[in-house]
Tab-separated table of C-alpha atoms in Angstrom:
chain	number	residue	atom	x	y	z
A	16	UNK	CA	166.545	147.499	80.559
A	17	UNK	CA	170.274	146.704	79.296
A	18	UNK	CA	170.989	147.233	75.842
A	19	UNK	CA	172.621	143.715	75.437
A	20	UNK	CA	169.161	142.077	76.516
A	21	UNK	CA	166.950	144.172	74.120
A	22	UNK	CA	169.037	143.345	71.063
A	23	UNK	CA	169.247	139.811	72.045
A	24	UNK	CA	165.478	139.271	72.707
A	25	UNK	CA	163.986	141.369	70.130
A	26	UNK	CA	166.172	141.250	67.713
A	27	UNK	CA	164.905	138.127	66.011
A	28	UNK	CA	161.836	139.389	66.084
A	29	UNK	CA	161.693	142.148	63.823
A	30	UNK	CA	163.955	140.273	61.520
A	31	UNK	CA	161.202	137.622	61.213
A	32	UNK	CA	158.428	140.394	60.901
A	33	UNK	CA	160.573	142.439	58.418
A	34	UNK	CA	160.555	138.834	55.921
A	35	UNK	CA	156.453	138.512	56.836
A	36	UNK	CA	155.828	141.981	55.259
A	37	UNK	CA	158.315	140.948	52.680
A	38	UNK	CA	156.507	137.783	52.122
A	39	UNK	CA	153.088	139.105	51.292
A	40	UNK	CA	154.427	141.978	48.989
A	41	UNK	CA	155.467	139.690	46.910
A	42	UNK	CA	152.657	137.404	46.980
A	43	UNK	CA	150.551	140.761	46.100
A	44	UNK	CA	152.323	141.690	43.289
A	45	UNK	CA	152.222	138.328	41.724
A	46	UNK	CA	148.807	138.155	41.741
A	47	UNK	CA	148.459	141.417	39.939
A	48	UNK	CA	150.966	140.627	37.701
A	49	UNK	CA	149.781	137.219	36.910
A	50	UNK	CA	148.345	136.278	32.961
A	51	UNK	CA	145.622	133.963	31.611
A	52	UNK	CA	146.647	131.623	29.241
A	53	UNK	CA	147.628	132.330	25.628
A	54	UNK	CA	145.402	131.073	22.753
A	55	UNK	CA	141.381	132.119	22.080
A	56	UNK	CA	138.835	131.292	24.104
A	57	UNK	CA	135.429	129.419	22.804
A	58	UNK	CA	132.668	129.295	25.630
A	59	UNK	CA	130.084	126.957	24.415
A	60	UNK	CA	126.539	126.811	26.059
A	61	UNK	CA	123.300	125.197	25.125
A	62	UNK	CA	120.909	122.526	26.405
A	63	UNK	CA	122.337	119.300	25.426
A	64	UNK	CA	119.815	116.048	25.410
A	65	UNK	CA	121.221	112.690	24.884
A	66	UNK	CA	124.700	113.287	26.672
A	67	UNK	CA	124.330	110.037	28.683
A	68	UNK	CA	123.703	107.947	25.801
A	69	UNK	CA	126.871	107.572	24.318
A	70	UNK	CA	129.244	103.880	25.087
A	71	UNK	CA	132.533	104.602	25.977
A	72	UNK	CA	134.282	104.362	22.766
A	73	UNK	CA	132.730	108.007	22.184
A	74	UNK	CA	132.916	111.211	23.678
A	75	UNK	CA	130.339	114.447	23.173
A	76	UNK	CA	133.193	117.395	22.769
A	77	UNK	CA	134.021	120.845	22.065
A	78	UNK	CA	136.469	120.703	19.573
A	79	UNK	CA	138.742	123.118	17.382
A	80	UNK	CA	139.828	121.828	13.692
A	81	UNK	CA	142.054	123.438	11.297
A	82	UNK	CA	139.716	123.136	8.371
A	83	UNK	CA	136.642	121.783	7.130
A	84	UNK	CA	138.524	118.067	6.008
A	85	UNK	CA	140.362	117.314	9.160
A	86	UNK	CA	139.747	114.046	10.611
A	87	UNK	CA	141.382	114.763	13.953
A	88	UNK	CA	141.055	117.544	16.441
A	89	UNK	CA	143.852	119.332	17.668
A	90	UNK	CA	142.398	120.390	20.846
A	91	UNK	CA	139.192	119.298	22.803
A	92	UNK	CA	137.230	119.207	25.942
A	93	UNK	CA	134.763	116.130	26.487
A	94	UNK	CA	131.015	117.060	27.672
A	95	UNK	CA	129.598	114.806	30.055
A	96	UNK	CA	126.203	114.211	31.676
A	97	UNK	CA	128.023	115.406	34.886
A	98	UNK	CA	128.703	118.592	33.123
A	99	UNK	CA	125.173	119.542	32.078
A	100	UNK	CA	122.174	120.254	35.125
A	101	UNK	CA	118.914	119.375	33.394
A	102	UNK	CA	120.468	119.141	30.379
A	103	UNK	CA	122.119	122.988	30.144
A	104	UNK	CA	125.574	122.891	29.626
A	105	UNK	CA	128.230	126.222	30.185
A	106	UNK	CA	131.487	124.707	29.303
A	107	UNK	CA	134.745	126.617	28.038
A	108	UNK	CA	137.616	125.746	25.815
A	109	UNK	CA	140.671	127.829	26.377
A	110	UNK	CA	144.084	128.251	24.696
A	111	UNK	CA	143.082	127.308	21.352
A	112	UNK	CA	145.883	128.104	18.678
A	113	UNK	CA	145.869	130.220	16.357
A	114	UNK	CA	145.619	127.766	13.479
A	115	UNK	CA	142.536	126.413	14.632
A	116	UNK	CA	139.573	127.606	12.163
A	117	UNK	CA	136.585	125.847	13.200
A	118	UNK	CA	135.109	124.978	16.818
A	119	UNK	CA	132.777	121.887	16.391
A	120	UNK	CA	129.971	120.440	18.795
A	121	UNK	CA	130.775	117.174	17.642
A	122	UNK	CA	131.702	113.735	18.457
A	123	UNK	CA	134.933	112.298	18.942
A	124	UNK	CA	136.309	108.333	19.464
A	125	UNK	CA	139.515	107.748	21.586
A	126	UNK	CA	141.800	108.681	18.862
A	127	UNK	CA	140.032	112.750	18.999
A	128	UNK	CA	139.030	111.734	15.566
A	129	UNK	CA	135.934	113.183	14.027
A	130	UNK	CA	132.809	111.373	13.667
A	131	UNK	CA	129.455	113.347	13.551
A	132	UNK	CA	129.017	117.311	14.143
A	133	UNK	CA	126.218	118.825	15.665
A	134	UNK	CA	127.235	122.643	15.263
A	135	UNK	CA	129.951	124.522	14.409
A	136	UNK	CA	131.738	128.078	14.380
A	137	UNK	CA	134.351	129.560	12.917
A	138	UNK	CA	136.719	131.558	15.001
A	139	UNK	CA	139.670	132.241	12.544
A	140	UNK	CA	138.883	136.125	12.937
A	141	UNK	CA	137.894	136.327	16.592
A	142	UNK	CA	140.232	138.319	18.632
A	143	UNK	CA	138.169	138.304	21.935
A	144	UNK	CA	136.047	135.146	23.768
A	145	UNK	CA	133.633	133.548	21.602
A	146	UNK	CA	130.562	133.068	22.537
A	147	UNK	CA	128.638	129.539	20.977
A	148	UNK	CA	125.216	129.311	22.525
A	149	UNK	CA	123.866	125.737	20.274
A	150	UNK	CA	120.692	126.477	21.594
A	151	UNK	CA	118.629	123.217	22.550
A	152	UNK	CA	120.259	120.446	20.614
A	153	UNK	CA	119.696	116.693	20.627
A	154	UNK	CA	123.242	114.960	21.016
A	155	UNK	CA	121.784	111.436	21.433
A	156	UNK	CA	123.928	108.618	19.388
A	157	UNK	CA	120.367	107.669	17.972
A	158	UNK	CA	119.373	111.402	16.403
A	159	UNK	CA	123.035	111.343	15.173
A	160	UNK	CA	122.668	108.201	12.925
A	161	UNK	CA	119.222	109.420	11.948
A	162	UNK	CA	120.902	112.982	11.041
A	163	UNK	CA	123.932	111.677	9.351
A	164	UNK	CA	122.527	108.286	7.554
A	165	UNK	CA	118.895	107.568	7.787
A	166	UNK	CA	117.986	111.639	6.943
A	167	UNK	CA	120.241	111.733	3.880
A	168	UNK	CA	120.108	108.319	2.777
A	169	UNK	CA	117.611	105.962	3.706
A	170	UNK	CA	114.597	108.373	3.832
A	171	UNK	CA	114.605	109.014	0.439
A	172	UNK	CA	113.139	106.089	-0.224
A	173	UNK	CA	112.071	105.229	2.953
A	174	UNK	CA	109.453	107.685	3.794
A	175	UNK	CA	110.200	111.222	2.945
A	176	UNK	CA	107.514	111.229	-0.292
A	177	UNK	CA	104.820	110.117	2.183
A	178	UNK	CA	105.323	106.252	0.671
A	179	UNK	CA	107.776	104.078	2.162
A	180	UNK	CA	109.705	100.704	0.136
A	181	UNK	CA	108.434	97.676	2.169
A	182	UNK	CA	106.208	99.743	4.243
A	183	UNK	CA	109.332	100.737	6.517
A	184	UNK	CA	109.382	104.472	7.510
A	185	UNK	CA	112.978	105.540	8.512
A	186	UNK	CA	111.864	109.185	8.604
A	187	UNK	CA	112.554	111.407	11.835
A	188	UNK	CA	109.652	110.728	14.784
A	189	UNK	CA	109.022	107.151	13.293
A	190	UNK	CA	112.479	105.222	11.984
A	191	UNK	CA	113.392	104.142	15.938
A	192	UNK	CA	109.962	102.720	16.525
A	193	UNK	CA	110.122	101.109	12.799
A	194	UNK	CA	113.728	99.063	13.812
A	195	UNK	CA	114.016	98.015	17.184
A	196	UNK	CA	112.410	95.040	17.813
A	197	UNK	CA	110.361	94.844	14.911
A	198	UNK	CA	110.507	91.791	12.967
A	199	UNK	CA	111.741	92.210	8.969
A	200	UNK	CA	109.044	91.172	6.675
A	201	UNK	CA	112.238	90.161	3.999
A	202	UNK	CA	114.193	87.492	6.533
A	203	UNK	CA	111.848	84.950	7.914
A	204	UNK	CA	113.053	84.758	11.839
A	205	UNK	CA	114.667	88.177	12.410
A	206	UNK	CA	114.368	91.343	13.418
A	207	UNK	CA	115.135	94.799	11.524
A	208	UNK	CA	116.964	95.561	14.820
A	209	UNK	CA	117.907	92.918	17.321
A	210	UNK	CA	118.659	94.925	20.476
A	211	UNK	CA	122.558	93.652	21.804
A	212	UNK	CA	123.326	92.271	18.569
A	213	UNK	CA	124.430	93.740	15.663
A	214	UNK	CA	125.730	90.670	13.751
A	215	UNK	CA	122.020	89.220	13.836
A	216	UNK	CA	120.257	92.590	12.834
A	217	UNK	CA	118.679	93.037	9.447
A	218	UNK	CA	119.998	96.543	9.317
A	219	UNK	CA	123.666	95.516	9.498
A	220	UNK	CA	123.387	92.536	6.817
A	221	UNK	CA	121.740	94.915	4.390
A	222	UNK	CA	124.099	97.822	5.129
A	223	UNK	CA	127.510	95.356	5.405
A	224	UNK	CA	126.712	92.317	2.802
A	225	UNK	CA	124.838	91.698	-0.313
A	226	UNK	CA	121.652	90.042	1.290
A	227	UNK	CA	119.740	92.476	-0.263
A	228	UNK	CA	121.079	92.066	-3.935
A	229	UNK	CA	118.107	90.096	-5.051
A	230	UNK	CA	115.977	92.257	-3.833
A	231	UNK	CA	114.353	96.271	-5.383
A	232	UNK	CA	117.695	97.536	-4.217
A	233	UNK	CA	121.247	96.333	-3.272
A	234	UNK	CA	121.246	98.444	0.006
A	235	UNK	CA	125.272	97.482	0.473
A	236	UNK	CA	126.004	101.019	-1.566
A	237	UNK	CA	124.009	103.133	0.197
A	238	UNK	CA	126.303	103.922	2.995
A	239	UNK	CA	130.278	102.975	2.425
A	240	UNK	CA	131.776	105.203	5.374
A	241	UNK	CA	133.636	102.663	8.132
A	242	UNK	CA	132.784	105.231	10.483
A	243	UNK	CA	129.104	105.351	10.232
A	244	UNK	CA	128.531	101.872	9.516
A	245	UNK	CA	130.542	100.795	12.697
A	246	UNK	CA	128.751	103.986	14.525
A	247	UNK	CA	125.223	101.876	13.417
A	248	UNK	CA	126.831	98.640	15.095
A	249	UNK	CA	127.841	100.409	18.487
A	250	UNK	CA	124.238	101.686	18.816
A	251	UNK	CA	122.607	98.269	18.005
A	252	UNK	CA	125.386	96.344	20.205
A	253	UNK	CA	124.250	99.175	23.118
A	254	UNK	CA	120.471	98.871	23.117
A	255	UNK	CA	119.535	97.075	26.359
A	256	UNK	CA	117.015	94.159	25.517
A	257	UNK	CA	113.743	94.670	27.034
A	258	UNK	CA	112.772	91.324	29.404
């Protein structure tokens, strides 16, 4: 075979092969090479119940805070129901600065600002992944209102001394049954909790006006956060009436 015809033919070849090898070297090497990203690492698992029950002006997150007062969270993932099967949820939050303290369970509204916490951890001297198994926690909107307001407010009176003011038990296991749909025995015509309507609902006059005044008590002071009382409204405004 003529020299002339070799070069020409195969030639091209082995420059082509020659930039193949070269190729896939360097796609080796920068796969060895490669890094995670910087921050700390939270993974967070549990069983979480309730994760469907939330409207859309919440979220269910993991969520790292600077401190115990901040309102907003600098950096969060949202938990859905599509996250959790049967309820058990393995979710991880990465890159998390190094001025973030506390990792919260919690929930947030569309601003990432704070409203109710189910757990927390702090992670302000973790140098490796941390690990936040919650355990088997209930994340429904309901058990947060009767965690974060009926628990430490209402029960007091309403149950937690074995009596309850006006017969009404607002005590964990019995305050949802007590509400919703059950007429009040103080406004002729109404119910404690009108399912789809705040506005008309016992619970929100007594908590947002001073229709209780002449009554025992003037509930209006027992619960002054905007938060809560407009996290009682979304939960009312949410319940589907039963036909």
């Amino acid at each position: 075979m003529n020299s002339r015809f070799f070069i020409r033919i195969f030639a091209p070849l082995l420059l082509f092969a020659g930039f193949a090898l070269c190729s896939c070297d360097d796609r080796r090497i920068y796969e060895h090479t490669a890094t995670s990203a910087s921050g700390k690492v939270v993974k967070l698992t549990g069983t979480l119940l309730g994760l469907d029950q939330w409207p859309a002006a919440y979220r269910v997150s993991i969520a790292g805070f600077t401190d115990d007062g901040d309102e907003y969270a600098t950096i969060e993932k949202s938990i859905g129901a599509d996250n959790a099967s049967d309820g058990r949820v393995s979710i991880v939050l990465s890159g998390i600065k190094d001025d973030v303290r506390l990792v919260r369970l919690c929930v947030l509204d569309r601003l990432r600002r704070h409203i109710v916490t189910f757990s927390q951890t702090d992670i302000s001297s973790a140098t490796d992944t941390v690990r936040m198994d919650v355990g088997k926690v209930n994340v429904a909107m309901f058990n947060a209102i009767q965690q974060n307001i009926l628990n430490t407010t209402c029960a007091n009176c309403h149950g937690a001394a074995n009596q309850a003011a006006a017969g009404l038990y607002l005590t964990e296991g019995r305050s949802y049954e007590a509400l919703v749909g059950k007429p009040s025995k103080r406004v002729e015509g109404k119910m404690l909790v009108e399912p789809g309507n705040a506005a008309a609902s016992v619970l929100h006059q007594v908590l947002n006006t001073n229709l209780s005044e002449s009554w025992h008590y003037n509930h209006a002071s027992e619960v002054t956060s905007a938060d809560m009382l407009q996290l009682i409204d979304n939960w009312i405004n949410n319940l589907k009436v039963e036909n």
